[in-house]
C-alpha cells in the first residue's frame, strides 16, 4: 500500500488527515548471523518491502493503533498503562516504541497510527524491526526529538528486548534505519560504526534471491534465547566481554580451553568464524570480486546448520537444491528455525533455480516457497 492510500485510510479511520507518512524497510542479512548480540560484525541490506505508517500526534496520553494487515478495529491504549510484557499482540511493537521513548525522558503525549506492511512476517526479514523503526522515526519527527538514526535503532532494540520480550540484537533495527540504496551495511555492533559497501548486483549480471520457506518462527521462543545464553556462557568461561573478543587465529586455543563444554564449543566456533566471514565478504566486495562471496555464504550456512543448529529441513533443501542447480552460493538468513534463505546466482539462471527449488519443495511435500529478488534498497524515511 502506497503513501497516499495509507494516508487516505488514516483519514477514514480517524476523521482527519495524518500529519505525515513514513516508511521503514525489512532487511536481508547478507552475512553475519547471530553475531550482533556478541558485539560482532554483520552485513545486512534493506529490502524494497517496507512498513508504512500514517501518524498524527495526540495530547491526551492515548495511543490508537490500526493495521491494514490484521483483522480488527482500532486498538486504544493508555500511555500510562504501557508495561513491558503486558501485550502479546502485534500492538506490542509500536506500543513498545512509545514506552521506550517515554522511559528515556522524551515527551511523547500520544498518537493516532495507521500501519500497512509488505514485509513478510515470520520469514526472518525483520518485519518487527520495520514496524518499530517506522513508528520511532515518525515520533522523532513529529515531536522534534532530534534523535540520530543509530539512537532510534538502539531504542527500538530496547523496545523489542524489554517490552516485547524478544532477545534480539541491534542489527535489524539499524539496518532498517540506516541502510542506503545500492549498498550493504557493514556494521560493527559493538560501537555501531557503519560503512556503506557498494553492492550493485545487477551491474555485474548477478541476482540475490530470497526464498521464504513459509516456515514461521518466533524470536521470543526459547531456542533463540538458549543460543544467546550459551554464547554469554562461552564468553564468561573464556574471560572476555563478548565472543567478538576471541581472535580468529586464536580460535583453536580458545576451544581447547572450553574442554568438554560441547554445546558451548559449537556456539563459540560459529560466532568467531562468522565474524571472520563478514570480514572476508567485505574484502571481496571492496576488491570487486562479488562472485567470490558465494562460497563464503555457503560456509556460513554449514556453520549455522552444524554448529549453531538453527536450520531446518526446508532451509537445507533450498541451499542444497540451489547449489546443485548451479548457484554461486546459498545460506539461511535471519534468526533461524524457519524463515528464509538467500541464493546468489547469475542473472540468467534465476528462472532455472526458482523452478528447481519449487519442484524440490513439491517433491518433499513442503508448502510451496515464496521466491523473490532482493534489491538493496533505501532505509527508513519520510514519504509525505
Short mmCIF file of C-alpha atoms in Angstrom, two decimals:
data_model
loop_
_atom_site.label_atom_id
_atom_site.label_comp_id
_atom_site.label_asym_id
_atom_site.label_seq_id
_atom_site.Cartn_x
_atom_site.Cartn_y
_atom_site.Cartn_z
CA UNK A 1 0.00 0.00 0.00
CA UNK A 2 1.43 3.38 -1.03
CA UNK A 3 1.72 6.57 0.98
CA UNK A 4 -1.44 8.11 -0.46
CA UNK A 5 -3.54 5.02 0.23
CA UNK A 6 -2.26 4.80 3.80
CA UNK A 7 -2.99 8.49 4.34
CA UNK A 8 -6.49 8.14 2.91
CA UNK A 9 -7.26 5.16 5.11
CA UNK A 10 -5.95 7.05 8.14
CA UNK A 11 -8.40 9.88 7.36
CA UNK A 12 -11.26 7.39 7.11
CA UNK A 13 -10.36 5.85 10.45
CA UNK A 14 -9.59 8.96 12.47
CA UNK A 15 -11.57 11.69 10.73
CA UNK A 16 -8.64 13.91 9.82
CA UNK A 17 -5.58 13.89 7.56
CA UNK A 18 -2.38 12.50 9.13
CA UNK A 19 0.47 14.85 9.93
CA UNK A 20 2.76 12.69 7.84
CA UNK A 21 3.53 9.29 6.36
CA UNK A 22 6.77 7.38 6.97
CA UNK A 23 8.26 4.09 5.76
CA UNK A 24 10.86 1.65 7.11
CA UNK A 25 12.11 -1.46 5.27
CA UNK A 26 12.67 -5.05 6.17
CA UNK A 27 16.15 -6.40 5.64
CA UNK A 28 18.12 -9.35 4.39
CA UNK A 29 21.34 -10.21 6.15
CA UNK A 30 23.99 -11.00 3.57
CA UNK A 31 26.39 -12.46 6.13
CA UNK A 32 26.92 -12.26 9.89
CA UNK A 33 24.28 -14.32 11.68
CA UNK A 34 23.91 -14.40 15.47
CA UNK A 35 26.98 -12.19 15.77
CA UNK A 36 25.16 -8.97 16.68
CA UNK A 37 24.43 -9.85 20.30
CA UNK A 38 28.05 -11.00 20.59
CA UNK A 39 29.38 -7.49 19.75
CA UNK A 40 30.41 -8.77 16.32
CA UNK A 41 30.13 -7.82 12.67
CA UNK A 42 27.07 -8.01 10.43
CA UNK A 43 26.29 -7.06 6.85
CA UNK A 44 22.60 -6.53 6.10
CA UNK A 45 20.92 -4.56 3.36
CA UNK A 46 17.42 -3.10 3.16
CA UNK A 47 14.66 -4.65 1.09
CA UNK A 48 12.11 -2.77 -1.02
CA UNK A 49 9.46 -4.36 1.22
CA UNK A 50 8.51 -1.91 3.93
CA UNK A 51 6.19 -0.91 6.73
CA UNK A 52 4.34 2.34 6.05
CA UNK A 53 2.74 4.41 8.83
CA UNK A 54 0.47 7.44 8.75
CA UNK A 55 0.73 9.20 12.09
CA UNK A 56 -0.61 12.23 13.95
CA UNK A 57 0.13 13.45 17.45
CA UNK A 58 -2.28 13.41 20.37
CA UNK A 59 -2.07 15.37 23.62
CA UNK A 60 -4.26 13.21 25.87
CA UNK A 61 -1.94 10.29 26.70
CA UNK A 62 -3.74 7.90 24.32
CA UNK A 63 -2.19 5.71 21.63
CA UNK A 64 -4.57 4.49 18.92
CA UNK A 65 -3.32 1.81 16.53
CA UNK A 66 -4.77 0.25 13.40
CA UNK A 67 -3.25 -2.21 10.93
CA UNK A 68 -4.39 -2.78 7.36
CA UNK A 69 -2.89 -6.27 7.55
CA UNK A 70 -4.59 -7.66 10.64
CA UNK A 71 -8.29 -8.18 11.20
CA UNK A 72 -9.76 -5.97 13.87
CA UNK A 73 -10.57 -2.38 14.57
CA UNK A 74 -8.66 0.43 16.23
CA UNK A 75 -6.80 -0.59 19.38
CA UNK A 76 -6.74 2.15 22.01
CA UNK A 77 -4.08 2.14 24.72
CA UNK A 78 -3.31 4.47 27.63
CA UNK A 79 0.32 5.55 27.65
CA UNK A 80 0.40 5.45 31.45
CA UNK A 81 -0.69 1.78 31.35
CA UNK A 82 2.05 0.59 28.98
CA UNK A 83 4.00 -2.11 30.78
CA UNK A 84 6.70 -4.49 29.48
CA UNK A 85 5.36 -7.98 28.87
CA UNK A 86 1.73 -6.88 29.05
CA UNK A 87 0.92 -7.30 25.35
CA UNK A 88 1.42 -10.41 23.22
CA UNK A 89 -0.23 -8.99 20.11
CA UNK A 90 1.21 -7.06 17.16
CA UNK A 91 0.47 -3.84 19.01
CA UNK A 92 3.33 -4.60 21.41
CA UNK A 93 5.84 -3.41 18.80
CA UNK A 94 4.54 0.14 18.25
CA UNK A 95 3.46 0.42 21.88
CA UNK A 96 6.92 -0.68 22.98
CA UNK A 97 8.49 2.13 20.97
CA UNK A 98 6.25 4.70 22.63
CA UNK A 99 7.05 3.19 26.02
CA UNK A 100 10.81 3.25 25.47
CA UNK A 101 10.78 6.85 24.22
CA UNK A 102 8.87 7.97 27.30
CA UNK A 103 11.11 5.88 29.56
CA UNK A 104 14.10 7.72 28.04
CA UNK A 105 12.53 11.02 29.06
CA UNK A 106 11.03 12.14 25.75
CA UNK A 107 7.71 13.97 25.97
CA UNK A 108 5.56 11.79 23.72
CA UNK A 109 1.94 12.51 24.64
CA UNK A 110 0.09 10.14 22.30
CA UNK A 111 -0.53 9.31 18.67
CA UNK A 112 -3.00 8.04 16.12
CA UNK A 113 -1.41 5.44 13.82
CA UNK A 114 -2.46 3.51 10.74
CA UNK A 115 0.00 0.88 9.51
CA UNK A 116 0.44 -1.22 6.39
CA UNK A 117 3.37 -3.53 5.67
CA UNK A 118 4.63 -5.61 2.77
CA UNK A 119 7.42 -7.20 4.82
CA UNK A 120 6.60 -10.91 5.17
CA UNK A 121 6.07 -11.86 8.81
CA UNK A 122 7.94 -14.78 10.34
CA UNK A 123 10.24 -15.00 7.33
CA UNK A 124 13.43 -13.78 9.01
CA UNK A 125 13.23 -10.47 7.15
CA UNK A 126 12.77 -8.19 10.17
CA UNK A 127 9.09 -7.34 9.88
CA UNK A 128 9.08 -6.40 13.57
CA UNK A 129 12.08 -4.08 13.24
CA UNK A 130 10.44 -2.32 10.29
CA UNK A 131 7.34 -1.76 12.41
CA UNK A 132 9.37 -0.39 15.32
CA UNK A 133 11.59 1.87 13.23
CA UNK A 134 8.76 3.45 11.26
CA UNK A 135 6.99 4.40 14.49
CA UNK A 136 10.19 5.68 16.09
CA UNK A 137 11.06 7.78 13.05
CA UNK A 138 7.56 9.26 12.85
CA UNK A 139 7.52 10.21 16.53
CA UNK A 140 11.08 11.53 16.34
CA UNK A 141 10.00 13.87 13.54
CA UNK A 142 6.59 14.86 14.92
CA UNK A 143 7.81 15.53 18.45
CA UNK A 144 11.09 17.05 17.22
CA UNK A 145 13.15 14.77 19.47
CA UNK A 146 16.32 15.23 17.41
CA UNK A 147 17.49 11.64 17.85
CA UNK A 148 20.03 10.31 15.30
CA UNK A 149 19.23 7.16 13.36
CA UNK A 150 21.60 4.95 15.34
CA UNK A 151 19.98 6.07 18.59
CA UNK A 152 16.49 5.36 17.25
CA UNK A 153 17.70 1.86 16.33
CA UNK A 154 19.07 1.33 19.84
CA UNK A 155 15.79 2.44 21.41
CA UNK A 156 13.83 0.14 19.09
CA UNK A 157 16.05 -2.76 20.11
CA UNK A 158 15.33 -2.00 23.75
CA UNK A 159 11.62 -1.93 23.00
CA UNK A 160 11.84 -5.39 21.46
CA UNK A 161 14.10 -6.79 24.19
CA UNK A 162 12.32 -5.35 27.22
CA UNK A 163 8.76 -4.54 26.19
CA UNK A 164 8.11 -7.38 23.73
CA UNK A 165 10.50 -9.82 25.41
CA UNK A 166 12.45 -10.96 22.34
CA UNK A 167 16.24 -11.12 22.95
CA UNK A 168 17.27 -9.78 19.54
CA UNK A 169 20.48 -7.92 18.75
CA UNK A 170 20.91 -4.47 17.23
CA UNK A 171 21.31 -5.43 13.57
CA UNK A 172 17.71 -5.47 12.39
CA UNK A 173 16.74 -2.05 13.66
CA UNK A 174 19.99 -0.46 12.49
CA UNK A 175 19.57 -1.92 9.02
CA UNK A 176 16.02 -0.63 8.74
CA UNK A 177 17.01 2.83 9.97
CA UNK A 178 20.39 3.30 8.30
CA UNK A 179 20.82 1.29 5.09
CA UNK A 180 21.37 3.08 1.77
CA UNK A 181 20.14 2.12 -1.67
CA UNK A 182 22.59 0.01 -3.68
CA UNK A 183 24.72 -0.77 -0.64
CA UNK A 184 25.17 -3.36 2.07
CA UNK A 185 25.77 -2.05 5.59
CA UNK A 186 28.99 -3.23 7.26
CA UNK A 187 28.09 -2.70 10.89
CA UNK A 188 30.25 -3.12 13.97
CA UNK A 189 27.63 -3.90 16.58
CA UNK A 190 29.96 -3.01 19.46
CA UNK A 191 30.40 0.68 18.68
CA UNK A 192 27.71 0.93 15.95
CA UNK A 193 30.23 2.29 13.45
CA UNK A 194 28.96 1.87 9.91
CA UNK A 195 30.42 1.56 6.43
CA UNK A 196 28.23 1.55 3.34
CA UNK A 197 29.69 -1.06 0.96
CA UNK A 198 28.59 -0.78 -2.72
CA UNK A 199 26.54 -3.85 -3.62
CA UNK A 200 25.15 -3.39 -7.13
CA UNK A 201 24.37 -6.93 -8.22
CA UNK A 202 22.52 -6.01 -11.39
CA UNK A 203 25.54 -4.15 -12.76
CA UNK A 204 27.55 -7.37 -12.53
CA UNK A 205 24.90 -9.62 -14.05
CA UNK A 206 24.07 -11.17 -10.68
CA UNK A 207 20.94 -11.59 -8.60
CA UNK A 208 20.27 -12.43 -4.96
CA UNK A 209 17.09 -14.43 -4.44
CA UNK A 210 15.21 -14.65 -1.18
CA UNK A 211 13.42 -17.95 -0.66
CA UNK A 212 10.79 -17.70 2.06
CA UNK A 213 10.23 -21.28 3.18
CA UNK A 214 6.87 -20.33 4.75
CA UNK A 215 8.08 -21.96 7.97
CA UNK A 216 7.30 -19.41 10.66
CA UNK A 217 9.48 -18.66 13.63
CA UNK A 218 9.18 -16.57 16.77
CA UNK A 219 12.25 -14.96 18.35
CA UNK A 220 10.56 -14.70 21.71
CA UNK A 221 10.52 -18.51 21.78
CA UNK A 222 13.04 -20.42 23.87
CA UNK A 223 15.57 -21.69 21.32
CA UNK A 224 16.86 -18.27 20.27
CA UNK A 225 17.30 -17.31 23.91
CA UNK A 226 19.17 -20.54 24.63
CA UNK A 227 21.70 -19.77 21.91
CA UNK A 228 22.25 -16.29 23.27
CA UNK A 229 22.68 -17.60 26.82
CA UNK A 230 25.15 -20.20 25.54
CA UNK A 231 27.20 -17.53 23.82
CA UNK A 232 27.27 -15.47 27.01
CA UNK A 233 28.39 -18.55 28.93
CA UNK A 234 31.19 -19.09 26.42
CA UNK A 235 32.39 -15.51 26.81
CA UNK A 236 32.35 -15.85 30.60
CA UNK A 237 34.31 -19.13 30.50
CA UNK A 238 36.89 -17.55 28.20
CA UNK A 239 37.15 -14.41 30.33
CA UNK A 240 36.15 -11.96 27.58
CA UNK A 241 33.43 -9.32 27.45
CA UNK A 242 31.90 -10.88 24.32
CA UNK A 243 32.77 -13.55 21.78
CA UNK A 244 33.82 -10.71 19.46
CA UNK A 245 36.99 -10.59 21.55
CA UNK A 246 38.09 -14.13 20.67
CA UNK A 247 40.57 -13.73 17.78
CA UNK A 248 40.07 -15.91 14.73
CA UNK A 249 43.71 -17.01 14.77
CA UNK A 250 43.32 -17.97 18.43
CA UNK A 251 40.11 -19.95 18.00
CA UNK A 252 41.60 -23.42 18.39
CA UNK A 253 43.27 -22.46 21.67
CA UNK A 254 40.04 -20.90 22.92
CA UNK A 255 38.01 -24.00 22.08
CA UNK A 256 40.55 -26.19 23.86
CA UNK A 257 40.09 -24.10 27.00
CA UNK A 258 36.37 -24.88 26.95
CA UNK A 259 37.09 -28.56 27.48
CA UNK A 260 34.03 -30.82 27.40
CA UNK A 261 31.50 -27.97 27.08
CA UNK A 262 30.47 -29.38 23.71
CA UNK A 263 27.46 -27.14 23.09
CA UNK A 264 29.36 -24.01 24.07
CA UNK A 265 32.26 -25.05 21.83
CA UNK A 266 29.93 -25.22 18.83
CA UNK A 267 28.37 -21.83 19.55
CA UNK A 268 31.73 -20.13 20.04
CA UNK A 269 33.14 -21.68 16.89
CA UNK A 270 30.22 -20.39 14.83
CA UNK A 271 30.38 -16.83 16.14
CA UNK A 272 34.14 -16.43 15.74
CA UNK A 273 34.23 -17.94 12.25
CA UNK A 274 31.13 -15.97 11.21
CA UNK A 275 32.75 -12.68 12.21
CA UNK A 276 35.70 -13.69 10.05
CA UNK A 277 33.36 -14.50 7.17
CA UNK A 278 31.88 -10.99 7.34
CA UNK A 279 35.35 -9.51 7.07
CA UNK A 280 36.13 -11.78 4.12
CA UNK A 281 32.97 -10.72 2.28
CA UNK A 282 33.74 -7.04 2.88
CA UNK A 283 37.21 -7.55 1.46
CA UNK A 284 35.92 -9.36 -1.62
CA UNK A 285 33.28 -6.72 -2.35
CA UNK A 286 35.80 -3.93 -1.97
CA UNK A 287 38.06 -5.77 -4.40
CA UNK A 288 35.21 -6.03 -6.90
CA UNK A 289 35.12 -9.83 -6.70
CA UNK A 290 31.42 -10.25 -5.92
CA UNK A 291 31.09 -13.76 -7.33
CA UNK A 292 33.71 -14.99 -4.88
CA UNK A 293 31.45 -14.29 -1.91
CA UNK A 294 29.25 -17.24 -2.92
CA UNK A 295 31.33 -19.96 -1.24
CA UNK A 296 31.61 -17.82 1.90
CA UNK A 297 27.82 -17.62 2.11
CA UNK A 298 27.63 -21.40 1.78
CA UNK A 299 30.23 -21.86 4.53
CA UNK A 300 28.04 -19.69 6.73
CA UNK A 301 25.06 -21.97 6.19
CA UNK A 302 27.05 -25.06 7.14
CA UNK A 303 28.12 -23.35 10.35
CA UNK A 304 24.57 -22.31 11.22
CA UNK A 305 23.31 -25.81 10.43
CA UNK A 306 26.01 -27.87 12.16
CA UNK A 307 27.40 -25.67 14.94
CA UNK A 308 24.58 -23.29 15.84
CA UNK A 309 21.94 -25.89 14.89
CA UNK A 310 19.22 -23.45 13.88
CA UNK A 311 18.46 -24.62 10.36
CA UNK A 312 15.53 -26.81 9.38
CA UNK A 313 14.82 -29.32 6.56
CA UNK A 314 13.21 -26.67 4.37
CA UNK A 315 16.16 -24.27 4.64
CA UNK A 316 18.64 -27.08 3.98
CA UNK A 317 16.64 -28.14 0.94
CA UNK A 318 16.80 -24.62 -0.51
CA UNK A 319 20.56 -24.47 -0.09
CA UNK A 320 21.26 -27.97 -1.38
CA UNK A 321 18.92 -27.61 -4.35
CA UNK A 322 20.24 -24.18 -5.31
CA UNK A 323 23.86 -25.30 -5.18
CA UNK A 324 23.01 -28.42 -7.16
CA UNK A 325 21.35 -26.26 -9.82
CA UNK A 326 24.40 -24.03 -10.23
CA UNK A 327 24.02 -21.22 -7.67
CA UNK A 328 27.19 -19.37 -6.70
CA UNK A 329 26.31 -19.63 -3.02
CA UNK A 330 23.38 -20.00 -0.64
CA UNK A 331 22.59 -19.88 3.06
CA UNK A 332 19.81 -19.42 5.54
CA UNK A 333 19.35 -15.84 6.73
CA UNK A 334 17.79 -14.43 9.87
CA UNK A 335 17.30 -15.93 13.28
CA UNK A 336 16.72 -19.48 12.09
CA UNK A 337 14.23 -22.26 12.90
CA UNK A 338 12.46 -21.41 9.65
CA UNK A 339 12.20 -18.20 7.71
CA UNK A 340 14.23 -17.54 4.58
CA UNK A 341 17.35 -18.48 2.67
CA UNK A 342 19.30 -16.37 0.19
CA UNK A 343 20.73 -17.59 -3.10
CA UNK A 344 23.45 -15.78 -5.09
CA UNK A 345 23.17 -16.55 -8.77
CA UNK A 346 23.95 -15.39 -12.26
CA UNK A 347 21.02 -13.36 -13.59
CA UNK A 348 20.48 -15.78 -16.45
CA UNK A 349 19.93 -18.67 -14.01
CA UNK A 350 17.13 -17.14 -11.93
CA UNK A 351 14.29 -19.00 -13.62
CA UNK A 352 16.14 -22.31 -13.60
CA UNK A 353 16.97 -22.04 -9.91
CA UNK A 354 13.48 -20.92 -8.95
CA UNK A 355 11.93 -23.85 -10.78
CA UNK A 356 14.37 -26.32 -9.22
CA UNK A 357 13.60 -25.07 -5.70
CA UNK A 358 9.84 -25.10 -6.25
CA UNK A 359 9.98 -28.63 -7.66
CA UNK A 360 12.14 -29.84 -4.78
CA UNK A 361 9.65 -28.47 -2.24
CA UNK A 362 6.76 -30.11 -4.07
CA UNK A 363 8.57 -33.45 -4.18
CA UNK A 364 9.29 -33.23 -0.44
CA UNK A 365 5.67 -32.40 0.36
CA UNK A 366 6.56 -28.99 1.77
CA UNK A 367 4.44 -25.86 1.45
CA UNK A 368 5.35 -24.01 -1.74
CA UNK A 369 8.05 -21.40 -1.04
CA UNK A 370 7.85 -17.73 -1.96
CA UNK A 371 10.80 -16.68 -4.14
CA UNK A 372 11.65 -13.06 -4.94
CA UNK A 373 14.63 -10.93 -5.85
CA UNK A 374 16.33 -8.94 -3.09
CA UNK A 375 17.30 -5.49 -4.33
CA UNK A 376 19.48 -3.39 -1.97
CA UNK A 377 17.14 -0.50 -1.12
CA UNK A 378 16.91 2.68 0.93
CA UNK A 379 16.47 2.76 4.67
CA UNK A 380 13.69 4.45 6.61
CA UNK A 381 12.43 7.87 5.65
CA UNK A 382 9.51 10.27 5.50
CA UNK A 383 7.25 9.89 2.44
CA UNK A 384 4.80 12.73 2.98
#
